[in-house]
Coordinates of C-alpha atoms in Angstrom, one line a residue:
X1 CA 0.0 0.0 0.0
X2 CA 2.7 2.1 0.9
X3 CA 4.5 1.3 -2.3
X4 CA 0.8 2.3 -4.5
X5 CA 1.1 5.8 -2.5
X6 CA 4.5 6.6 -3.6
X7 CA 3.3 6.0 -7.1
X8 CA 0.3 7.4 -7.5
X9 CA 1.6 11.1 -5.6
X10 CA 4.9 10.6 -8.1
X11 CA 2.5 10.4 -11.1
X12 CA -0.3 13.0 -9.8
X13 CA 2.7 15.4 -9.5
X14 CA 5.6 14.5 -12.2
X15 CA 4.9 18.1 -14.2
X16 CA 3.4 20.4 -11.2
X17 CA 6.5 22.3 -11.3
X18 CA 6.5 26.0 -9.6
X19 CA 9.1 28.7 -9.3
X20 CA 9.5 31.7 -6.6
X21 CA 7.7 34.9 -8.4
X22 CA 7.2 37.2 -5.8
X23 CA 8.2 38.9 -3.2
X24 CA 6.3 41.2 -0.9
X25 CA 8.3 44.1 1.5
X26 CA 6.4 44.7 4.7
X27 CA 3.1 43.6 3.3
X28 CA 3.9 45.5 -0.2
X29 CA 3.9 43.3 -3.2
X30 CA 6.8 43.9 -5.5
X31 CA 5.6 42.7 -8.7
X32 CA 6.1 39.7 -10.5
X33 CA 9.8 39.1 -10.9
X34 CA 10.9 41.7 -9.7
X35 CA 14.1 41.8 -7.5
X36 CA 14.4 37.9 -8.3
X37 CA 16.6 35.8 -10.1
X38 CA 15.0 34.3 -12.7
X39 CA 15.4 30.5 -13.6
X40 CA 15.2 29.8 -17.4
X41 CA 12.0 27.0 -16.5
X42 CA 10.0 25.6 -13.5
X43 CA 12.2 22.3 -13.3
X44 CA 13.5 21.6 -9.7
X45 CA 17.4 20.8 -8.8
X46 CA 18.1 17.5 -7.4
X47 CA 21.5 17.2 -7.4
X48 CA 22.6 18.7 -3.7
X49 CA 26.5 18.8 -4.8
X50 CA 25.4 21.4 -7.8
X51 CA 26.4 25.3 -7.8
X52 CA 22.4 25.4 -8.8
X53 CA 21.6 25.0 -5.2
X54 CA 22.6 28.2 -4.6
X55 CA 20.3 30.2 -6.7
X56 CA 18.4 27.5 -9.3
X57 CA 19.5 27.2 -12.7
X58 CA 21.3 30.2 -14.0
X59 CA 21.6 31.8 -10.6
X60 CA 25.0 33.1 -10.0
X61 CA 24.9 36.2 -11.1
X62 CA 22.0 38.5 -11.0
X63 CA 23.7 41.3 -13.1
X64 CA 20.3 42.4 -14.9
X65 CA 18.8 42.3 -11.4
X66 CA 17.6 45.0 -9.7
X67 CA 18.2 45.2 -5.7
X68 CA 15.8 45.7 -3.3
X69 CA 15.5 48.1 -0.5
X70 CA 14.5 46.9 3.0
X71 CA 14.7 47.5 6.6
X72 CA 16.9 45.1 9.3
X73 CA 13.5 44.0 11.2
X74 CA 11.2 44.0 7.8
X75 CA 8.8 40.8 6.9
X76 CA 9.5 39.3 3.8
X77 CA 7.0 37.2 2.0
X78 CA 8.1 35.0 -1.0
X79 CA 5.1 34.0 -3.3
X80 CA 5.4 30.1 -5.1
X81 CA 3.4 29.4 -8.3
X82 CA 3.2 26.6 -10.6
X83 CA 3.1 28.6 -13.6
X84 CA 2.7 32.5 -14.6
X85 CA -0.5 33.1 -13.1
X86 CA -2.2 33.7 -9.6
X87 CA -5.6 31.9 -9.9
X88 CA -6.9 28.7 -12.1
X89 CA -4.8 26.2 -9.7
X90 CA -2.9 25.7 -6.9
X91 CA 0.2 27.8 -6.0
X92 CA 2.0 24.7 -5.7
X93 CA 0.7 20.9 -6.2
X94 CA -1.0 19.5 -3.2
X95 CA 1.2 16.3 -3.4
X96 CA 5.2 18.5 -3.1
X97 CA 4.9 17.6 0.7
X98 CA 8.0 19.2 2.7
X99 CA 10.1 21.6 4.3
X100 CA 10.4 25.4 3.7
X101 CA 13.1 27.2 4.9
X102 CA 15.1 30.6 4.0
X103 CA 18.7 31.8 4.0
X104 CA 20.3 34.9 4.0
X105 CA 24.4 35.7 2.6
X106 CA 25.8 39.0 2.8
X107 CA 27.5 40.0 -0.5
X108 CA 31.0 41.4 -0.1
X109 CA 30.3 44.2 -2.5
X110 CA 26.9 44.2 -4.6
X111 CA 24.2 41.4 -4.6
X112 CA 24.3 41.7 -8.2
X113 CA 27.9 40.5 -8.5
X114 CA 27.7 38.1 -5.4
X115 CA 27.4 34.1 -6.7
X116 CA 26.8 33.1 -2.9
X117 CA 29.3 30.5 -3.1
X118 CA 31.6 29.1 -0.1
X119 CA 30.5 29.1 3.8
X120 CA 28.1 32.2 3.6
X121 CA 24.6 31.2 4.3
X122 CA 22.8 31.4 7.5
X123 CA 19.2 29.9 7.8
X124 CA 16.7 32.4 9.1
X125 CA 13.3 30.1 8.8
X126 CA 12.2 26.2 8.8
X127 CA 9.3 25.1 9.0
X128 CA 8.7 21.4 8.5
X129 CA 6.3 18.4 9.7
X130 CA 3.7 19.9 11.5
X131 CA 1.0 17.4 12.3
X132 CA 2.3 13.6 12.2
X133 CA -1.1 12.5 13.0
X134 CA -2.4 14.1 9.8
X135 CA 0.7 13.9 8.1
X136 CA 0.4 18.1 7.3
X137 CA 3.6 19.9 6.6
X138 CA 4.5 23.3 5.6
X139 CA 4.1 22.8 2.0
X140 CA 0.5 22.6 2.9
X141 CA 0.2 25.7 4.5
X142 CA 2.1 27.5 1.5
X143 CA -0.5 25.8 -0.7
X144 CA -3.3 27.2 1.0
X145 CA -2.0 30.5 1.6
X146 CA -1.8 31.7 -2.0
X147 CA 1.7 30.2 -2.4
X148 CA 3.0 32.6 0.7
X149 CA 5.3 32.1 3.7
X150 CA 7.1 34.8 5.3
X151 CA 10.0 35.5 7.4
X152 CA 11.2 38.1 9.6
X153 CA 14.8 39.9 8.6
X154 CA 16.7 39.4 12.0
X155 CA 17.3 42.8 13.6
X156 CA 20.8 42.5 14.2
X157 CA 22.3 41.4 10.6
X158 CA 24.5 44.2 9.6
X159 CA 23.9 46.7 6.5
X160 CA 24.7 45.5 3.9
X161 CA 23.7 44.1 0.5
X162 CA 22.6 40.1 0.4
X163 CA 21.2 37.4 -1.2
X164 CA 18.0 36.3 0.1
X165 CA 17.4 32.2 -0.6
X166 CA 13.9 30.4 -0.1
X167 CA 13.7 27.1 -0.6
X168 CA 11.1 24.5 -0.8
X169 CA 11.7 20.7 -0.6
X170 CA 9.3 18.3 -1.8
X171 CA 9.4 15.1 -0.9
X172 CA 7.1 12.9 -2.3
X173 CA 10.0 11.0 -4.8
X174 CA 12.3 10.7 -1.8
X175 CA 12.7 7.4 -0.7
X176 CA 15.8 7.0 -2.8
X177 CA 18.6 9.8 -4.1
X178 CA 18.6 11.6 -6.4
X179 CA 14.6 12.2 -5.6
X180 CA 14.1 15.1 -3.7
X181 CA 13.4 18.3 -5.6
X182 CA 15.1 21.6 -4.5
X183 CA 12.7 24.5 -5.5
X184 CA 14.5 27.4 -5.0
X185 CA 14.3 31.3 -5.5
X186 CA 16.6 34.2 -4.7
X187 CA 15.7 37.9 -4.1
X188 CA 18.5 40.7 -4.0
X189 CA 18.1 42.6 -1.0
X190 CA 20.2 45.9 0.9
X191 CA 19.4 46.0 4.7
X192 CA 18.9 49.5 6.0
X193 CA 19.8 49.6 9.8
X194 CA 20.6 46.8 11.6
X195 CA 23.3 45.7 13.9
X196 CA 26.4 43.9 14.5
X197 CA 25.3 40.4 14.4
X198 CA 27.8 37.3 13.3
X199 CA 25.3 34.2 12.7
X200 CA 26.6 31.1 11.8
X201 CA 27.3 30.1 8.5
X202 CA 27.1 27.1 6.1
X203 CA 28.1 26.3 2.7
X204 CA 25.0 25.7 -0.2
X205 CA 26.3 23.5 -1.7
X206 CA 28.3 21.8 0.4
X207 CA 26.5 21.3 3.5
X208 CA 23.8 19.5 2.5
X209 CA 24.6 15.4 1.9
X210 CA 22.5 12.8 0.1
X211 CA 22.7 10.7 3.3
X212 CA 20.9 13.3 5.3
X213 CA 17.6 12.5 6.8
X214 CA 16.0 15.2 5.6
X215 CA 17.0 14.7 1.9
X216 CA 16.4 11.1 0.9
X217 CA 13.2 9.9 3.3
X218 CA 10.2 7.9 2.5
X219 CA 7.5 10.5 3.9
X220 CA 4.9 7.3 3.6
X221 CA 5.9 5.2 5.9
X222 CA 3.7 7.0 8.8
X223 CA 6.9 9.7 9.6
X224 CA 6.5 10.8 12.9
X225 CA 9.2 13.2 13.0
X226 CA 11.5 15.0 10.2
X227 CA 14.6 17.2 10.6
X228 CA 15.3 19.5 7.7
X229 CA 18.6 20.0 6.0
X230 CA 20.8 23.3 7.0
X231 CA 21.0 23.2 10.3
X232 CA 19.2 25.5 13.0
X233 CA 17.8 28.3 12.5
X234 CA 19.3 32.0 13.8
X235 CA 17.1 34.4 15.0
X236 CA 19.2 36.9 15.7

């Protein structure tokens, strides 16, 4: 039965693709693709060792990118849909069941010029498994929120130019690797204000390791818990 499961969510879901197309600034949508980094299609990445964990496909440099302007503090809400439109289906397919999580990397100079390679990236947000019993997890919410999740900019990052990463994981081909699929976006952001914070800081890729829990996982086989790739998260 378990086996029948697997099948029929890979099947129901092999071409419900999506891509990050939004972003909103305190409640303040930007616009479609604006301040994003544009992958050249909707296809996810699944090979964790690839430079197109970083940004998706096409992602190192966001030269014809404009950069955002936000404030240390600001709620940032990054908008999912399958396709180039807002209504006439879901954001996302109902069967990409997984994490969501965010990182942040401060550029050196510009965000435009920054490729967000090497030990730079500090997760902000992760939201996983919520409800074993019903088997709900944050994908679920993003679904049913219009494609929306949102984070919170900590206070105390410096000023500074960054890359901001959101990333879905779905799940449902997982059981073996390569079968997770990386959905990932990337905004360009400068942080007015904040502080003099030094969070800790991983390497995407390089962190993340077929092996890990979080990455290959049969989600039906009644999962009681899950621990997401990254790390912990830094508030700030």
């Amino acid at each position: 039965m378990k086996v029948l499961g697997t099948l029929l969510a890979s099947a129901a879901v092999a071409q419900a693709h999506f891509t990050m197309q939004y972003i909103w600034n305190n409640g303040v949508d930007q616009g479609q693709n604006t301040y994003l980094r544009i992958p050249p299609n909707n296809n996810p990445v699944t090979d964790v060792t690839s430079k197109d964990m970083t940004c998706n496909v096409n992602g190192l440099s966001g030269s014809n990118v404009a950069t955002a302007s936000i404030n240390a503090g600001a709620t940032i809400t990054f908008e999912w849909h399958q396709h180039a439109q807002r209504t006439g289906e879901d954001p996302i397919s109902g069967g990409h069941k997984g994490p969501v999580q965010v990182y942040i990397a401060k550029a050196p100079s510009s965000a435009a010029s920054f490729d967000g390679q090497g030990t730079v990236w500090t997760k902000i947000y992760s939201s996983g498994l919520l409800n074993p019993s019903s088997q709900q997890w944050a994908t679920d919410v993003v679904n049913s929120n219009g494609g929306k999740h949102s984070v919170t900019i900590p206070a105390s990052l410096p000023a500074g130019e960054y890359l901001l990463r959101a990333e879905i994981i779905a799940l449902h081909v997982a059981s073996s690797y390569p079968g997770a699929q990386f959905y990932i976006g990337c905004a360009q952001v400068k942080i007015n204000g904040g502080g003099n914070g030094n969070p800790p800081k991983i390497a995407i890729p390089g962190y993340y390791k077929a092996s890990d829990p979080g990455i290959t996982v049969n989600i039906y086989n009644n999962l009681q818990s899950y621990t997401a790739p990254g790390g912990s998260v830094w508030s700030g």
